[in-house]
mmCIF file of C-alpha atoms in Angstrom:
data_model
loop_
_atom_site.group_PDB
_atom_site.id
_atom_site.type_symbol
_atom_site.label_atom_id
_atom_site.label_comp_id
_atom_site.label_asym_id
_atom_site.label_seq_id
_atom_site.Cartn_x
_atom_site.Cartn_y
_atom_site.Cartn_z
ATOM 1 C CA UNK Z 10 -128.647 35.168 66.952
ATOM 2 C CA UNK Z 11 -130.207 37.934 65.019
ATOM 3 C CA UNK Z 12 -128.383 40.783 62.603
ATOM 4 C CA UNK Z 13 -129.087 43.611 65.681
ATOM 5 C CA UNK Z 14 -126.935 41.519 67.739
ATOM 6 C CA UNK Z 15 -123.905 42.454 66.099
ATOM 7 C CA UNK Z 16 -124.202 45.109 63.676
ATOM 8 C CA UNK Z 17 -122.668 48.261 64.704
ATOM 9 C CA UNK Z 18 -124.998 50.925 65.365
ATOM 10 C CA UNK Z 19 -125.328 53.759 64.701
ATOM 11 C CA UNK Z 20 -124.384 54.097 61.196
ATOM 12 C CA UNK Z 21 -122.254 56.764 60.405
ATOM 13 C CA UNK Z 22 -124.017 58.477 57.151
ATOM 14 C CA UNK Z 23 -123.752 61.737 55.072
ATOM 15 C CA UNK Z 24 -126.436 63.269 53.258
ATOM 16 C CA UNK Z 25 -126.753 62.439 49.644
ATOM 17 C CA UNK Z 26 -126.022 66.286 48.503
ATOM 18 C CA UNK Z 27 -122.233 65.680 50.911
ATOM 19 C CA UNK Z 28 -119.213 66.100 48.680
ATOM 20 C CA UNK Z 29 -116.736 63.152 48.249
ATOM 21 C CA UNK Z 30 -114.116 65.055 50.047
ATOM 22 C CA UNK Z 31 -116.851 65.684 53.112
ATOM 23 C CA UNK Z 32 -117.679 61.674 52.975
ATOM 24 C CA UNK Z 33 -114.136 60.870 52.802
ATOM 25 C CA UNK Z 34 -113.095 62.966 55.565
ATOM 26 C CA UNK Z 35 -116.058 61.633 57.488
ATOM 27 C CA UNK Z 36 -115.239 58.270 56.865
ATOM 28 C CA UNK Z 37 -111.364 59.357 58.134
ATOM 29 C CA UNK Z 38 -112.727 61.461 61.522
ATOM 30 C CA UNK Z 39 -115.240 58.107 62.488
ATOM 31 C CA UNK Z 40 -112.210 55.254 61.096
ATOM 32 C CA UNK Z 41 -114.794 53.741 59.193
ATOM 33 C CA UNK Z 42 -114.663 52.174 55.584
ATOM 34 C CA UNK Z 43 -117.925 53.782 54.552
ATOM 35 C CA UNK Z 44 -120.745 55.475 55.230
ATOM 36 C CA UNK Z 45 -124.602 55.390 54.476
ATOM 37 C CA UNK Z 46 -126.024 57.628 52.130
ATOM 38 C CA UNK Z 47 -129.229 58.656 53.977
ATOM 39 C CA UNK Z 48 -131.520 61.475 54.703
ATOM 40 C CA UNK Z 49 -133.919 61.455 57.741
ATOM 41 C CA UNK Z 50 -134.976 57.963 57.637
ATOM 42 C CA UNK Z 51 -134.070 57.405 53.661
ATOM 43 C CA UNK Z 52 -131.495 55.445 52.921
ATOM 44 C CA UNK Z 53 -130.050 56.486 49.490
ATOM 45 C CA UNK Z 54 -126.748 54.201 48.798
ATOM 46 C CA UNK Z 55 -123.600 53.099 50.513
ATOM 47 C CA UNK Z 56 -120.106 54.844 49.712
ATOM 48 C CA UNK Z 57 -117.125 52.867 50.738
ATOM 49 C CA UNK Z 58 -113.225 53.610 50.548
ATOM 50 C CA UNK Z 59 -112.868 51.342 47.617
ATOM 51 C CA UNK Z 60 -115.992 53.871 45.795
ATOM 52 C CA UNK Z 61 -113.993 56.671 46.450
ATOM 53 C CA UNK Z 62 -110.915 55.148 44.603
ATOM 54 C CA UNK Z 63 -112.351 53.595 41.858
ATOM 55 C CA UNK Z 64 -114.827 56.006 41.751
ATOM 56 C CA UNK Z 65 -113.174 58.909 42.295
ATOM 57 C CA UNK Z 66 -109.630 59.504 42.401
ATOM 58 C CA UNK Z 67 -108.785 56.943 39.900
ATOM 59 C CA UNK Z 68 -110.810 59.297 37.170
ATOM 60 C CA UNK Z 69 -109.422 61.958 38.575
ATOM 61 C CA UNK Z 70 -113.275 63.423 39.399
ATOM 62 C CA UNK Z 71 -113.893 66.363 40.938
ATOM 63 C CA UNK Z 72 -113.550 65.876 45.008
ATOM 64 C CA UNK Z 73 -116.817 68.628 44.781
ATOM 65 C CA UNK Z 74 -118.993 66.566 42.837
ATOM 66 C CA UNK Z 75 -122.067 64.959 45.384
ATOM 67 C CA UNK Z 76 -121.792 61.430 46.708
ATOM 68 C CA UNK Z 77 -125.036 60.605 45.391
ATOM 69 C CA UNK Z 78 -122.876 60.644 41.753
ATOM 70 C CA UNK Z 79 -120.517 57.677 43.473
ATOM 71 C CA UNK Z 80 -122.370 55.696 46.068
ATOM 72 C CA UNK Z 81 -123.433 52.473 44.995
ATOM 73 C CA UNK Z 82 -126.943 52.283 44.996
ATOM 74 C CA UNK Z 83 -129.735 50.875 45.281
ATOM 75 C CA UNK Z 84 -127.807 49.425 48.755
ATOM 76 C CA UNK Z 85 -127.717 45.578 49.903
ATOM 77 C CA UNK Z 86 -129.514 45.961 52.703
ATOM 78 C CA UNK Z 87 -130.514 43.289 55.834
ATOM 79 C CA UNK Z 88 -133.359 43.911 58.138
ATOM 80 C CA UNK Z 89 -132.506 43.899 62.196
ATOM 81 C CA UNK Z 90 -134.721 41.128 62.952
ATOM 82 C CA UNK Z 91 -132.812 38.983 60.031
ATOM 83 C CA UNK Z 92 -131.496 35.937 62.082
ATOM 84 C CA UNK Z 93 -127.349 35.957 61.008
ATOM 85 C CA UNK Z 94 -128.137 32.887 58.487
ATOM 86 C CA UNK Z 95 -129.575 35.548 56.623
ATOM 87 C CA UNK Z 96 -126.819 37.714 56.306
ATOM 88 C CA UNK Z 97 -124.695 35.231 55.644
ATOM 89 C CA UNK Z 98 -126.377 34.050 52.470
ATOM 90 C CA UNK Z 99 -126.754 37.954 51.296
ATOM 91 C CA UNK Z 100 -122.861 38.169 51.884
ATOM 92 C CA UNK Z 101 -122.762 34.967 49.740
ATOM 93 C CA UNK Z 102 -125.023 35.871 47.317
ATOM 94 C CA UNK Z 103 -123.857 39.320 46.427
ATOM 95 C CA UNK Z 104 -120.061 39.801 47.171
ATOM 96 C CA UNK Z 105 -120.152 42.436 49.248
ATOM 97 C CA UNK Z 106 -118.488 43.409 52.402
ATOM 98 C CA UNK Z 107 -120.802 45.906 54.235
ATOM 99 C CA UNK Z 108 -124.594 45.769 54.549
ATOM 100 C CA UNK Z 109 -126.950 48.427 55.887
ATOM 101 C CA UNK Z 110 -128.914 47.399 58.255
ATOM 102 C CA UNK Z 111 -132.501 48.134 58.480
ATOM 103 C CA UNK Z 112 -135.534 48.560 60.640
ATOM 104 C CA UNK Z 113 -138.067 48.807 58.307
ATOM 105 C CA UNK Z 114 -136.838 51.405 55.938
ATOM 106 C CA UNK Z 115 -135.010 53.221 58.845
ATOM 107 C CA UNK Z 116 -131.016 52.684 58.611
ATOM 108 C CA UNK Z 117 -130.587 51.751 62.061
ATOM 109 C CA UNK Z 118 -126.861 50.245 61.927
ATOM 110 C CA UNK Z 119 -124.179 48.241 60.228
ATOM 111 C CA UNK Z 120 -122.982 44.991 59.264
ATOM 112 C CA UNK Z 121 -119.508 43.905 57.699
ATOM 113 C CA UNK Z 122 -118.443 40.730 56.829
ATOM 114 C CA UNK Z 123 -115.618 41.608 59.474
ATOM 115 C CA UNK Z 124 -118.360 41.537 62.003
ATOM 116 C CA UNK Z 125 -119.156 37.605 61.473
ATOM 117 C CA UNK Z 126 -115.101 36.813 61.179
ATOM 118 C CA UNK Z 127 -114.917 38.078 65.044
ATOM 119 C CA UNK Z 128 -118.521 36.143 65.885
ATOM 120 C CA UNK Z 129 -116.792 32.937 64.173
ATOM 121 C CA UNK Z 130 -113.334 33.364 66.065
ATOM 122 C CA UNK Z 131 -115.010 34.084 69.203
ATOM 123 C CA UNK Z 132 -117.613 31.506 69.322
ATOM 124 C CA UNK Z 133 -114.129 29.374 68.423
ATOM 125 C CA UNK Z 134 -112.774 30.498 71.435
ATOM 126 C CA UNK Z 135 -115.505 29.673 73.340
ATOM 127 C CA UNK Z 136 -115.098 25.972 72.463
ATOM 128 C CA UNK Z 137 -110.883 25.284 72.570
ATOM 129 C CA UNK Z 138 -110.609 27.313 75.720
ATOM 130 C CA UNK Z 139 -112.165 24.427 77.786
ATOM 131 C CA UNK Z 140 -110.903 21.969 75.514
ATOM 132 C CA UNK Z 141 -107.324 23.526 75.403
ATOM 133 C CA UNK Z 142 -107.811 23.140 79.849
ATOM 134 C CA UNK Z 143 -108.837 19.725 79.466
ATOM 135 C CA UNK Z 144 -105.773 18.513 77.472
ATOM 136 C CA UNK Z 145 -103.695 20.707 79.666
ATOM 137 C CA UNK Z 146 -105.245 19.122 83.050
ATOM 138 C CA UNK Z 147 -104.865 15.779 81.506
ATOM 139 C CA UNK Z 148 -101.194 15.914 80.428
ATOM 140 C CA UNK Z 149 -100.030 16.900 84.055
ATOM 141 C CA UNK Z 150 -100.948 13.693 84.934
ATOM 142 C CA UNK Z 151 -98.318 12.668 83.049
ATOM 143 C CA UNK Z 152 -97.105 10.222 79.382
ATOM 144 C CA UNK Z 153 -99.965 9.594 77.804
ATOM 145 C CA UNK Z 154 -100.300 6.523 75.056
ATOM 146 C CA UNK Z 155 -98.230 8.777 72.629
ATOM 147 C CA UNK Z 156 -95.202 8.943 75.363
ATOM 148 C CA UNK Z 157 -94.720 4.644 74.657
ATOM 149 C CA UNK Z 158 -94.506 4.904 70.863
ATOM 150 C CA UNK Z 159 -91.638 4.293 69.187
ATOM 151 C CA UNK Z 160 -89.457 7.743 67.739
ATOM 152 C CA UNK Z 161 -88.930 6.921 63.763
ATOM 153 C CA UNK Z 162 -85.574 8.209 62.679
ATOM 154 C CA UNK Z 163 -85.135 8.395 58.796
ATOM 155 C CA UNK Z 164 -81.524 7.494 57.624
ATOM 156 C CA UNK Z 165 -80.040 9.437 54.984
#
């Protein structure tokens, strides 16, 4: 499976002259945790929530003041055509919890570590629900092995 098969597309970005309070009340109209810093087909940085805090209204800065002054940059980026193995050793690697992703320099879309937690549960899915029918099925036909074994008791 390749990193265009689940990133989330399209990115939701502000340009790098957008004001912290414009980014953040982006980031609150789309219910997103960050946004690209891009122009045209630039991408800048990547601003997210915990930027804004840390960056922003723990210093008390001025909510004016350009996102290109917060966003953490240069960005940990991904490329499309990346098969997933790949983004999971640049999640590894780095710490981070959001990657741009990238089709050639073009932003082109998103991937968060919450992205491959839903791949992981749903290819998990995939494999007990057929399982889970089997043991079902098989258990109507009544006591298995386990039904003959004694119940230990522990006395007090």
């Amino acid at each position: 499976m390749r990193v265009a098969d689940l990133m989330i597309t399209p990115p939701i970005a502000v340009p790098p002259h957008a004001t912290a309070r414009q980014a953040a009340r982006r980031m609150d109209h789309e219910a997103v945790g960050c946004v690209l810093v891009a122009e045209g087909d630039t991408l800048h940085g990547i601003l997210t929530d915990r930027d804004l805090v840390v960056r922003v209204l723990a210093p008390h800065a001025d909510l004016a003041t350009p996102v290109s002054e917060f966003m953490s940059a240069p960005a940990v980026t991904v490329d499309a055509a990346d098969d997933l193995e790949a983004a999971y050793q640049v999640f590894r690697r780095t710490g981070v919890r959001r990657l741009p992703v990238l089709d050639g320099h073009r932003p082109v879309g998103l991937l968060a570590v919450d992205d491959l937690f839903l791949d992981v549960l749903q290819r998990l899915s995939d494999l007990l629900g057929p399982l889970s029918f089997s043991v079902l099925r098989e258990g109507s036909a009544g006591p298995g092995p386990a039904a003959h074994r004694p119940i230990l008791r522990s006395t007090p």
